[in-house]
Amino acid sequence: MKRIISIALIGILTAIFAINIQLVQATQNQEPWSKYPNNSAKSFKDADSFYKSLDKKQYVEFENAKLNIQEKTYFKDVNSVLSRADQYGKSRVGGVGYHPKRQVYVFVTVSQEGKMWTAVFDAETGRKTNEARDLNE
């Protein structure tokens, strides 16, 4: 009787292990950007029009800023846009689930005192992909 229980237990554990391996393989085969796929063939409004439609609680440029960047680009190029305004290498964006050719809006504003705020918005959903933040704190 103990032998039958042991064999049954081994069989059950083997089945659970096999199912787990299949689930892991299915997850690994899924494209890493399935949540936010390539939308490079779609057309979206220009960056200035998008900025004008934004709720100012989400992002606003500094008054009399010494630099403002408003750009629609691919997600893979966000850090290149940010680096044009960031002399200290503090602002970097990464994103799990974003296809490199996903269109986004990148906004950067730098005050006369050197305070910098950034915001990145998904062009298709309009949602912020990062929080605007003061990078000099």
Short mmCIF file of N, CA, C and O in Angstrom, two decimals, residues 1-134:
data_model
loop_
_atom_site.label_atom_id
_atom_site.label_comp_id
_atom_site.label_asym_id
_atom_site.label_seq_id
_atom_site.Cartn_x
_atom_site.Cartn_y
_atom_site.Cartn_z
N MET A 1 0.81 -1.18 0.00
CA MET A 1 0.00 0.00 0.00
C MET A 1 0.87 1.27 0.00
O MET A 1 0.57 2.22 -0.71
N LYS A 2 1.94 1.30 0.81
CA LYS A 2 2.83 2.45 0.85
C LYS A 2 3.51 2.65 -0.50
O LYS A 2 3.72 3.78 -0.94
N ARG A 3 3.81 1.55 -1.17
CA ARG A 3 4.46 1.61 -2.48
C ARG A 3 3.51 2.25 -3.51
O ARG A 3 3.93 3.07 -4.32
N ILE A 4 2.25 1.90 -3.48
CA ILE A 4 1.26 2.46 -4.41
C ILE A 4 1.10 3.96 -4.16
O ILE A 4 1.06 4.76 -5.10
N ILE A 5 1.05 4.35 -2.90
CA ILE A 5 0.93 5.77 -2.55
C ILE A 5 2.18 6.54 -3.01
O ILE A 5 2.08 7.62 -3.57
N SER A 6 3.35 5.94 -2.81
CA SER A 6 4.60 6.58 -3.25
C SER A 6 4.63 6.76 -4.76
O SER A 6 5.01 7.83 -5.27
N ILE A 7 4.23 5.74 -5.51
CA ILE A 7 4.21 5.81 -6.97
C ILE A 7 3.19 6.86 -7.43
O ILE A 7 3.46 7.65 -8.34
N ALA A 8 2.02 6.88 -6.79
CA ALA A 8 0.99 7.86 -7.14
C ALA A 8 1.49 9.29 -6.86
O ALA A 8 1.29 10.20 -7.67
N LEU A 9 2.15 9.48 -5.72
CA LEU A 9 2.69 10.78 -5.36
C LEU A 9 3.76 11.23 -6.36
O LEU A 9 3.77 12.38 -6.80
N ILE A 10 4.62 10.34 -6.75
CA ILE A 10 5.65 10.65 -7.75
C ILE A 10 4.99 11.02 -9.08
O ILE A 10 5.40 11.96 -9.75
N GLY A 11 3.95 10.29 -9.45
CA GLY A 11 3.23 10.59 -10.70
C GLY A 11 2.60 11.97 -10.66
O GLY A 11 2.66 12.74 -11.63
N ILE A 12 1.98 12.32 -9.55
CA ILE A 12 1.34 13.62 -9.40
C ILE A 12 2.38 14.74 -9.45
O ILE A 12 2.20 15.75 -10.15
N LEU A 13 3.48 14.56 -8.74
CA LEU A 13 4.54 15.57 -8.74
C LEU A 13 5.15 15.74 -10.12
O LEU A 13 5.45 16.86 -10.55
N THR A 14 5.32 14.65 -10.84
CA THR A 14 5.86 14.71 -12.21
C THR A 14 4.91 15.48 -13.12
O THR A 14 5.34 16.31 -13.93
N ALA A 15 3.61 15.23 -12.99
CA ALA A 15 2.62 15.94 -13.81
C ALA A 15 2.63 17.43 -13.49
O ALA A 15 2.59 18.26 -14.41
N ILE A 16 2.69 17.78 -12.23
CA ILE A 16 2.74 19.20 -11.84
C ILE A 16 4.00 19.86 -12.39
O ILE A 16 3.96 20.97 -12.93
N PHE A 17 5.12 19.18 -12.29
CA PHE A 17 6.39 19.70 -12.80
C PHE A 17 6.31 19.92 -14.31
O PHE A 17 6.74 20.94 -14.83
N ALA A 18 5.74 18.96 -15.04
CA ALA A 18 5.61 19.07 -16.50
C ALA A 18 4.71 20.25 -16.89
O ALA A 18 5.02 20.99 -17.83
N ILE A 19 3.62 20.43 -16.19
CA ILE A 19 2.72 21.55 -16.47
C ILE A 19 3.42 22.87 -16.19
O ILE A 19 3.31 23.83 -16.97
N ASN A 20 4.18 22.92 -15.11
CA ASN A 20 4.90 24.14 -14.76
C ASN A 20 5.93 24.48 -15.85
O ASN A 20 6.07 25.65 -16.23
N ILE A 21 6.63 23.50 -16.36
CA ILE A 21 7.61 23.73 -17.42
C ILE A 21 6.91 24.28 -18.67
O ILE A 21 7.39 25.22 -19.31
N GLN A 22 5.76 23.73 -19.01
CA GLN A 22 5.02 24.21 -20.18
C GLN A 22 4.57 25.66 -20.00
O GLN A 22 4.63 26.46 -20.93
N LEU A 23 4.13 26.02 -18.80
CA LEU A 23 3.72 27.40 -18.54
C LEU A 23 4.89 28.35 -18.63
O LEU A 23 4.78 29.45 -19.20
N VAL A 24 6.03 27.97 -18.11
CA VAL A 24 7.23 28.81 -18.18
C VAL A 24 7.65 29.01 -19.63
O VAL A 24 7.95 30.11 -20.06
N GLN A 25 7.65 27.94 -20.41
CA GLN A 25 8.03 28.04 -21.82
C GLN A 25 7.05 28.92 -22.59
O GLN A 25 7.45 29.71 -23.43
N ALA A 26 5.77 28.82 -22.31
CA ALA A 26 4.77 29.64 -22.99
C ALA A 26 4.99 31.12 -22.66
O ALA A 26 4.88 31.98 -23.53
N THR A 27 5.32 31.42 -21.40
CA THR A 27 5.58 32.78 -20.99
C THR A 27 6.84 33.32 -21.67
O THR A 27 6.87 34.46 -22.12
N GLN A 28 7.87 32.51 -21.76
CA GLN A 28 9.12 32.94 -22.39
C GLN A 28 8.95 33.16 -23.89
O GLN A 28 9.61 34.00 -24.47
N ASN A 29 8.08 32.41 -24.53
CA ASN A 29 7.86 32.55 -25.96
C ASN A 29 7.02 33.77 -26.30
O ASN A 29 7.01 34.23 -27.43
N GLN A 30 6.31 34.31 -25.32
CA GLN A 30 5.49 35.50 -25.54
C GLN A 30 6.43 36.68 -25.77
O GLN A 30 7.43 36.84 -25.09
N GLU A 31 6.11 37.53 -26.74
CA GLU A 31 6.95 38.68 -27.02
C GLU A 31 7.00 39.60 -25.80
O GLU A 31 5.98 39.84 -25.16
N PRO A 32 8.17 40.13 -25.49
CA PRO A 32 8.29 40.97 -24.29
C PRO A 32 7.49 42.27 -24.38
O PRO A 32 7.26 42.91 -23.39
N TRP A 33 7.07 42.66 -25.55
CA TRP A 33 6.33 43.91 -25.71
C TRP A 33 4.87 43.67 -26.07
O TRP A 33 4.23 44.50 -26.70
N SER A 34 4.34 42.54 -25.68
CA SER A 34 2.96 42.22 -26.02
C SER A 34 1.96 43.20 -25.40
O SER A 34 0.89 43.43 -25.95
N LYS A 35 2.31 43.82 -24.29
CA LYS A 35 1.40 44.76 -23.64
C LYS A 35 1.29 46.06 -24.45
O LYS A 35 0.22 46.64 -24.56
N TYR A 36 2.40 46.53 -24.99
CA TYR A 36 2.43 47.75 -25.80
C TYR A 36 3.15 47.45 -27.12
O TYR A 36 4.33 47.71 -27.25
N PRO A 37 2.43 46.91 -28.10
CA PRO A 37 3.05 46.47 -29.35
C PRO A 37 3.45 47.63 -30.27
O PRO A 37 3.12 48.79 -30.02
N ASN A 38 4.14 47.27 -31.33
CA ASN A 38 4.55 48.22 -32.36
C ASN A 38 3.32 48.95 -32.89
O ASN A 38 2.35 48.34 -33.29
N ASN A 39 3.37 50.27 -32.90
CA ASN A 39 2.28 51.06 -33.49
C ASN A 39 2.85 52.08 -34.48
O ASN A 39 2.25 53.12 -34.73
N SER A 40 4.00 51.77 -35.04
CA SER A 40 4.69 52.71 -35.92
C SER A 40 3.92 53.02 -37.19
O SER A 40 4.14 54.07 -37.81
N ALA A 41 3.02 52.15 -37.61
CA ALA A 41 2.24 52.39 -38.83
C ALA A 41 1.02 53.28 -38.58
O ALA A 41 0.39 53.74 -39.52
N LYS A 42 0.71 53.53 -37.31
CA LYS A 42 -0.46 54.35 -36.98
C LYS A 42 -0.10 55.83 -36.98
O LYS A 42 1.06 56.20 -36.80
N SER A 43 -1.10 56.66 -37.18
CA SER A 43 -0.91 58.10 -37.22
C SER A 43 -1.49 58.73 -35.96
O SER A 43 -2.62 58.43 -35.58
N PHE A 44 -0.71 59.61 -35.33
CA PHE A 44 -1.13 60.31 -34.13
C PHE A 44 -0.85 61.80 -34.31
O PHE A 44 -0.04 62.20 -35.14
N LYS A 45 -1.49 62.63 -33.48
CA LYS A 45 -1.28 64.07 -33.58
C LYS A 45 0.16 64.43 -33.26
O LYS A 45 0.88 63.65 -32.63
N ASP A 46 0.57 65.61 -33.70
CA ASP A 46 1.94 66.05 -33.44
C ASP A 46 2.11 66.37 -31.95
O ASP A 46 1.12 66.52 -31.22
N ALA A 47 3.35 66.50 -31.52
CA ALA A 47 3.65 66.68 -30.09
C ALA A 47 3.05 67.96 -29.54
O ALA A 47 2.55 67.98 -28.41
N ASP A 48 3.09 69.05 -30.29
CA ASP A 48 2.54 70.32 -29.81
C ASP A 48 1.03 70.22 -29.58
O ASP A 48 0.51 70.69 -28.57
N SER A 49 0.32 69.59 -30.51
CA SER A 49 -1.13 69.41 -30.35
C SER A 49 -1.44 68.53 -29.14
O SER A 49 -2.38 68.81 -28.38
N PHE A 50 -0.66 67.47 -28.96
CA PHE A 50 -0.87 66.61 -27.79
C PHE A 50 -0.62 67.40 -26.50
O PHE A 50 -1.40 67.32 -25.55
N TYR A 51 0.46 68.20 -26.48
CA TYR A 51 0.77 69.00 -25.30
C TYR A 51 -0.38 69.95 -24.96
O TYR A 51 -0.77 70.08 -23.80
N LYS A 52 -0.94 70.60 -25.96
CA LYS A 52 -2.03 71.54 -25.74
C LYS A 52 -3.29 70.86 -25.20
O LYS A 52 -4.09 71.48 -24.51
N SER A 53 -3.45 69.57 -25.49
CA SER A 53 -4.62 68.83 -25.02
C SER A 53 -4.43 68.21 -23.63
O SER A 53 -5.37 67.69 -23.04
N LEU A 54 -3.22 68.27 -23.11
CA LEU A 54 -2.90 67.66 -21.81
C LEU A 54 -3.56 68.40 -20.64
O LEU A 54 -3.67 69.62 -20.65
N ASP A 55 -3.94 67.63 -19.65
CA ASP A 55 -4.35 68.19 -18.36
C ASP A 55 -3.07 68.74 -17.72
O ASP A 55 -2.08 68.00 -17.57
N LYS A 56 -3.05 69.98 -17.36
CA LYS A 56 -1.84 70.61 -16.82
C LYS A 56 -1.40 70.03 -15.48
O LYS A 56 -0.32 70.34 -14.99
N LYS A 57 -2.22 69.16 -14.89
CA LYS A 57 -1.79 68.46 -13.68
C LYS A 57 -0.81 67.34 -14.04
O LYS A 57 -0.05 66.88 -13.20
N GLN A 58 -0.85 66.89 -15.30
CA GLN A 58 0.04 65.81 -15.72
C GLN A 58 1.43 66.32 -16.10
O GLN A 58 2.43 65.65 -15.86
N TYR A 59 1.47 67.48 -16.74
CA TYR A 59 2.75 68.03 -17.15
C TYR A 59 2.52 69.46 -17.62
O TYR A 59 1.57 69.74 -18.34
N VAL A 60 3.40 70.35 -17.24
CA VAL A 60 3.37 71.72 -17.73
C VAL A 60 4.81 72.22 -17.80
O VAL A 60 5.65 71.87 -16.97
N GLU A 61 5.07 73.02 -18.82
CA GLU A 61 6.41 73.57 -18.98
C GLU A 61 6.64 74.71 -18.01
O GLU A 61 5.69 75.40 -17.62
N PHE A 62 7.90 74.90 -17.61
CA PHE A 62 8.24 76.04 -16.76
C PHE A 62 8.01 77.33 -17.53
O PHE A 62 8.28 77.41 -18.73
N GLU A 63 7.52 78.34 -16.81
CA GLU A 63 7.38 79.66 -17.42
C GLU A 63 8.77 80.21 -17.66
O GLU A 63 9.66 80.08 -16.80
N ASN A 64 9.01 80.80 -18.81
CA ASN A 64 10.32 81.34 -19.19
C ASN A 64 11.43 80.29 -19.14
O ASN A 64 12.56 80.58 -18.74
N ALA A 65 11.10 79.07 -19.50
CA ALA A 65 12.08 77.98 -19.47
C ALA A 65 13.25 78.28 -20.40
O ALA A 65 13.08 78.90 -21.44
N LYS A 66 14.43 77.81 -19.98
CA LYS A 66 15.57 78.00 -20.88
C LYS A 66 15.63 76.90 -21.94
O LYS A 66 16.31 77.04 -22.94
N LEU A 67 14.84 75.82 -21.74
CA LEU A 67 14.75 74.76 -22.74
C LEU A 67 13.42 74.05 -22.61
O LEU A 67 13.02 73.68 -21.51
N ASN A 68 12.75 73.85 -23.73
CA ASN A 68 11.54 73.03 -23.80
C ASN A 68 11.70 72.09 -24.99
O ASN A 68 12.06 72.53 -26.07
N ILE A 69 11.44 70.82 -24.74
CA ILE A 69 11.45 69.84 -25.83
C ILE A 69 10.07 69.19 -25.84
O ILE A 69 9.58 68.74 -24.81
N GLN A 70 9.46 69.16 -27.00
CA GLN A 70 8.20 68.46 -27.24
C GLN A 70 8.43 67.63 -28.49
O GLN A 70 8.60 68.18 -29.57
N GLU A 71 8.47 66.31 -28.32
CA GLU A 71 8.80 65.48 -29.47
C GLU A 71 8.01 64.17 -29.47
O GLU A 71 7.86 63.54 -28.43
N LYS A 72 7.54 63.79 -30.64
CA LYS A 72 6.95 62.47 -30.82
C LYS A 72 8.06 61.60 -31.41
O LYS A 72 8.68 61.97 -32.41
N THR A 73 8.31 60.46 -30.79
CA THR A 73 9.40 59.60 -31.22
C THR A 73 9.06 58.16 -30.89
O THR A 73 8.00 57.86 -30.34
N TYR A 74 9.97 57.26 -31.22
CA TYR A 74 9.81 55.86 -30.84
C TYR A 74 10.32 55.67 -29.42
O TYR A 74 11.23 56.36 -28.96
N PHE A 75 9.76 54.67 -28.72
CA PHE A 75 10.17 54.40 -27.35
C PHE A 75 11.68 54.15 -27.26
O PHE A 75 12.33 54.58 -26.31
N LYS A 76 12.24 53.50 -28.27
CA LYS A 76 13.68 53.20 -28.25
C LYS A 76 14.54 54.45 -28.26
O LYS A 76 15.72 54.41 -27.89
N ASP A 77 13.97 55.61 -28.66
CA ASP A 77 14.74 56.84 -28.76
C ASP A 77 14.49 57.82 -27.61
O ASP A 77 15.01 58.94 -27.63
N VAL A 78 13.70 57.42 -26.63
CA VAL A 78 13.37 58.32 -25.52
C VAL A 78 14.63 58.81 -24.82
O VAL A 78 14.79 60.01 -24.57
N ASN A 79 15.54 57.93 -24.49
CA ASN A 79 16.73 58.34 -23.75
C ASN A 79 17.62 59.28 -24.55
O ASN A 79 18.29 60.14 -23.99
N SER A 80 17.61 59.16 -25.88
CA SER A 80 18.36 60.10 -26.72
C SER A 80 17.76 61.50 -26.62
O SER A 80 18.49 62.49 -26.55
N VAL A 81 16.45 61.59 -26.60
CA VAL A 81 15.78 62.89 -26.46
C VAL A 81 16.09 63.47 -25.08
O VAL A 81 16.46 64.65 -24.96
N LEU A 82 15.97 62.66 -24.04
CA LEU A 82 16.23 63.14 -22.68
C LEU A 82 17.67 63.60 -22.51
O LEU A 82 17.94 64.59 -21.83
N SER A 83 18.59 62.91 -23.16
CA SER A 83 20.01 63.25 -22.99
C SER A 83 20.35 64.61 -23.58
O SER A 83 21.34 65.22 -23.19
N ARG A 84 19.54 65.11 -24.51
CA ARG A 84 19.81 66.44 -25.08
C ARG A 84 19.64 67.54 -24.03
O ARG A 84 20.22 68.61 -24.16
N ALA A 85 18.87 67.27 -23.01
CA ALA A 85 18.63 68.27 -21.97
C ALA A 85 19.31 67.91 -20.66
O ALA A 85 19.38 68.74 -19.76
N ASP A 86 19.83 66.74 -20.55
CA ASP A 86 20.32 66.22 -19.28
C ASP A 86 21.84 66.11 -19.30
O ASP A 86 22.39 65.13 -19.79
N GLN A 87 22.49 67.09 -18.75
CA GLN A 87 23.95 67.09 -18.78
C GLN A 87 24.57 66.18 -17.72
O GLN A 87 25.75 65.89 -17.77
N TYR A 88 23.77 65.68 -16.77
CA TYR A 88 24.32 64.87 -15.69
C TYR A 88 23.95 63.39 -15.79
O TYR A 88 24.31 62.61 -14.93
N GLY A 89 23.19 63.02 -16.81
CA GLY A 89 22.85 61.61 -16.99
C GLY A 89 21.87 61.06 -15.97
O GLY A 89 21.84 59.87 -15.72
N LYS A 90 21.06 61.93 -15.37
CA LYS A 90 20.14 61.49 -14.32
C LYS A 90 18.84 60.92 -14.87
O LYS A 90 18.23 60.10 -14.23
N SER A 91 18.40 61.40 -16.02
CA SER A 91 17.08 60.98 -16.49
C SER A 91 17.20 59.87 -17.52
O SER A 91 17.78 60.06 -18.58
N ARG A 92 16.67 58.76 -17.17
CA ARG A 92 16.64 57.61 -18.08
C ARG A 92 15.31 56.91 -17.89
O ARG A 92 14.80 56.81 -16.78
N VAL A 93 14.76 56.42 -18.98
CA VAL A 93 13.49 55.74 -18.94
C VAL A 93 13.68 54.33 -19.47
O VAL A 93 14.36 54.12 -20.46
N GLY A 94 13.09 53.38 -18.79
CA GLY A 94 13.05 52.01 -19.27
C GLY A 94 11.60 51.58 -19.23
O GLY A 94 10.78 52.21 -18.58
N GLY A 95 11.29 50.55 -19.95
CA GLY A 95 9.89 50.14 -19.94
C GLY A 95 9.71 48.69 -20.34
O GLY A 95 10.00 48.33 -21.46
N VAL A 96 9.25 47.91 -19.40
CA VAL A 96 8.94 46.53 -19.69
C VAL A 96 7.63 46.49 -20.44
O VAL A 96 6.66 47.14 -20.05
N GLY A 97 7.60 45.79 -21.54
CA GLY A 97 6.36 45.66 -22.29
C GLY A 97 6.24 46.62 -23.46
O GLY A 97 5.28 46.55 -24.21
N TYR A 98 7.18 47.54 -23.63
CA TYR A 98 7.12 48.51 -24.72
C TYR A 98 7.95 48.05 -25.91
O TYR A 98 9.14 47.79 -25.79
N HIS A 99 7.30 47.96 -27.07
CA HIS A 99 8.00 47.65 -28.31
C HIS A 99 8.93 48.82 -28.63
O HIS A 99 8.55 49.98 -28.41
N PRO A 100 10.13 48.57 -29.14
CA PRO A 100 11.05 49.67 -29.46
C PRO A 100 10.45 50.69 -30.44
O PRO A 100 10.80 51.87 -30.39
N LYS A 101 9.54 50.25 -31.31
CA LYS A 101 8.94 51.17 -32.27
C LYS A 101 7.54 51.64 -31.85
O LYS A 101 6.73 52.00 -32.67
N ARG A 102 7.29 51.63 -30.57
CA ARG A 102 6.04 52.18 -30.03
C ARG A 102 6.19 53.70 -30.01
O ARG A 102 7.19 54.23 -29.51
N GLN A 103 5.21 54.43 -30.54
CA GLN A 103 5.28 55.88 -30.58
C GLN A 103 4.92 56.48 -29.22
O GLN A 103 3.95 56.07 -28.59
N VAL A 104 5.72 57.44 -28.81
CA VAL A 104 5.52 58.13 -27.54
C VAL A 104 5.79 59.62 -27.73
O VAL A 104 6.47 60.03 -28.67
N TYR A 105 5.25 60.40 -26.82
CA TYR A 105 5.55 61.83 -26.75
C TYR A 105 6.52 62.03 -25.60
O TYR A 105 6.31 61.54 -24.50
N VAL A 106 7.58 62.78 -25.86
CA VAL A 106 8.57 63.09 -24.83
C VAL A 106 8.56 64.59 -24.60
O VAL A 106 8.67 65.37 -25.56
N PHE A 107 8.40 64.98 -23.34
CA PHE A 107 8.41 66.39 -22.97
C PHE A 107 9.48 66.63 -21.93
O PHE A 107 9.60 65.87 -20.96
N VAL A 108 10.24 67.68 -22.14
CA VAL A 108 11.29 68.07 -21.20
C VAL A 108 11.22 69.58 -21.05
O VAL A 108 11.10 70.30 -22.06
N THR A 109 11.30 70.06 -19.83
CA THR A 109 11.38 71.49 -19.59
C THR A 109 12.45 71.74 -18.54
O THR A 109 12.58 70.98 -17.58
N VAL A 110 13.26 72.78 -18.78
CA VAL A 110 14.35 73.14 -17.87
C VAL A 110 14.16 74.61 -17.49
O VAL A 110 14.11 75.48 -18.37
N SER A 111 14.06 74.87 -16.19
CA SER A 111 13.85 76.23 -15.71
C SER A 111 15.14 77.05 -15.84
O SER A 111 16.22 76.50 -16.07
N GLN A 112 15.02 78.33 -15.65
CA GLN A 112 16.18 79.22 -15.68
C GLN A 112 17.20 78.83 -14.61
O GLN A 112 18.40 79.02 -14.79
N GLU A 113 16.70 78.23 -13.52
CA GLU A 113 17.59 77.81 -12.43
C GLU A 113 18.20 76.43 -12.67
O GLU A 113 18.98 75.94 -11.87
N GLY A 114 17.79 75.77 -13.74
CA GLY A 114 18.34 74.46 -14.06
C GLY A 114 17.51 73.28 -13.58
O GLY A 114 17.91 72.13 -13.71
N LYS A 115 16.34 73.55 -13.02
CA LYS A 115 15.44 72.49 -12.58
C LYS A 115 14.83 71.83 -13.81
O LYS A 115 14.39 72.53 -14.74
N MET A 116 14.84 70.51 -13.86
CA MET A 116 14.36 69.82 -15.05
C MET A 116 13.19 68.89 -14.71
O MET A 116 13.23 68.18 -13.72
N TRP A 117 12.15 68.93 -15.56
CA TRP A 117 11.00 68.04 -15.45
C TRP A 117 10.85 67.30 -16.76
O TRP A 117 11.05 67.87 -17.84
N THR A 118 10.49 66.04 -16.67
CA THR A 118 10.27 65.24 -17.87
C THR A 118 8.95 64.49 -17.76
O THR A 118 8.47 64.21 -16.66
N ALA A 119 8.40 64.16 -18.92
CA ALA A 119 7.22 63.30 -18.97
C ALA A 119 7.23 62.58 -20.31
O ALA A 119 7.59 63.16 -21.34
N VAL A 120 6.85 61.32 -20.27
CA VAL A 120 6.74 60.51 -21.49
C VAL A 120 5.33 59.93 -21.51
O VAL A 120 4.89 59.31 -20.54
N PHE A 121 4.62 60.14 -22.62
CA PHE A 121 3.25 59.68 -22.78
C PHE A 121 3.17 58.72 -23.96
O PHE A 121 3.75 58.98 -25.02
N ASP A 122 2.43 57.65 -23.79
CA ASP A 122 2.17 56.73 -24.88
C ASP A 122 1.27 57.44 -25.89
O ASP A 122 0.23 58.00 -25.52
N ALA A 123 1.66 57.44 -27.17
CA ALA A 123 0.90 58.17 -28.19
C ALA A 123 -0.48 57.56 -28.45
O ALA A 123 -1.43 58.27 -28.76
N GLU A 124 -0.59 56.26 -28.29
CA GLU A 124 -1.87 55.59 -28.57
C GLU A 124 -2.85 55.69 -27.40
O GLU A 124 -4.01 56.00 -27.59
N THR A 125 -2.36 55.44 -26.20
CA THR A 125 -3.25 55.44 -25.03
C THR A 125 -3.35 56.81 -24.38
O THR A 125 -4.31 57.08 -23.65
N GLY A 126 -2.36 57.66 -24.59
CA GLY A 126 -2.34 58.97 -23.94
C GLY A 126 -1.90 58.92 -22.49
O GLY A 126 -1.83 59.95 -21.82
N ARG A 127 -1.57 57.73 -22.01
CA ARG A 127 -1.16 57.59 -20.60
C ARG A 127 0.32 57.87 -20.43
O ARG A 127 1.14 57.57 -21.30
N LYS A 128 0.64 58.40 -19.26
CA LYS A 128 2.03 58.69 -18.92
C LYS A 128 2.76 57.37 -18.69
O LYS A 128 2.26 56.48 -18.01
N THR A 129 3.96 57.25 -19.28
CA THR A 129 4.75 56.03 -19.09
C THR A 129 5.75 56.20 -17.96
O THR A 129 6.35 55.24 -17.53
N ASN A 130 5.96 57.42 -17.52
CA ASN A 130 6.81 57.70 -16.36
C ASN A 130 6.21 58.88 -15.64
O ASN A 130 5.38 59.59 -16.18
N GLU A 131 6.63 59.10 -14.45
CA GLU A 131 6.15 60.25 -13.70
C GLU A 131 7.07 61.44 -13.97
O GLU A 131 8.28 61.30 -13.96
N ALA A 132 6.48 62.60 -14.22
CA ALA A 132 7.29 63.82 -14.33
C ALA A 132 7.96 64.00 -12.99
O ALA A 132 7.36 63.81 -11.95
N ARG A 133 9.21 64.36 -13.01
CA ARG A 133 9.93 64.44 -11.75
C ARG A 133 11.02 65.50 -11.80
O ARG A 133 11.53 65.84 -12.85
N ASP A 134 11.36 66.00 -10.64
CA ASP A 134 12.45 66.95 -10.49
C ASP A 134 13.71 66.13 -10.35
O ASP A 134 13.91 65.46 -9.33
#
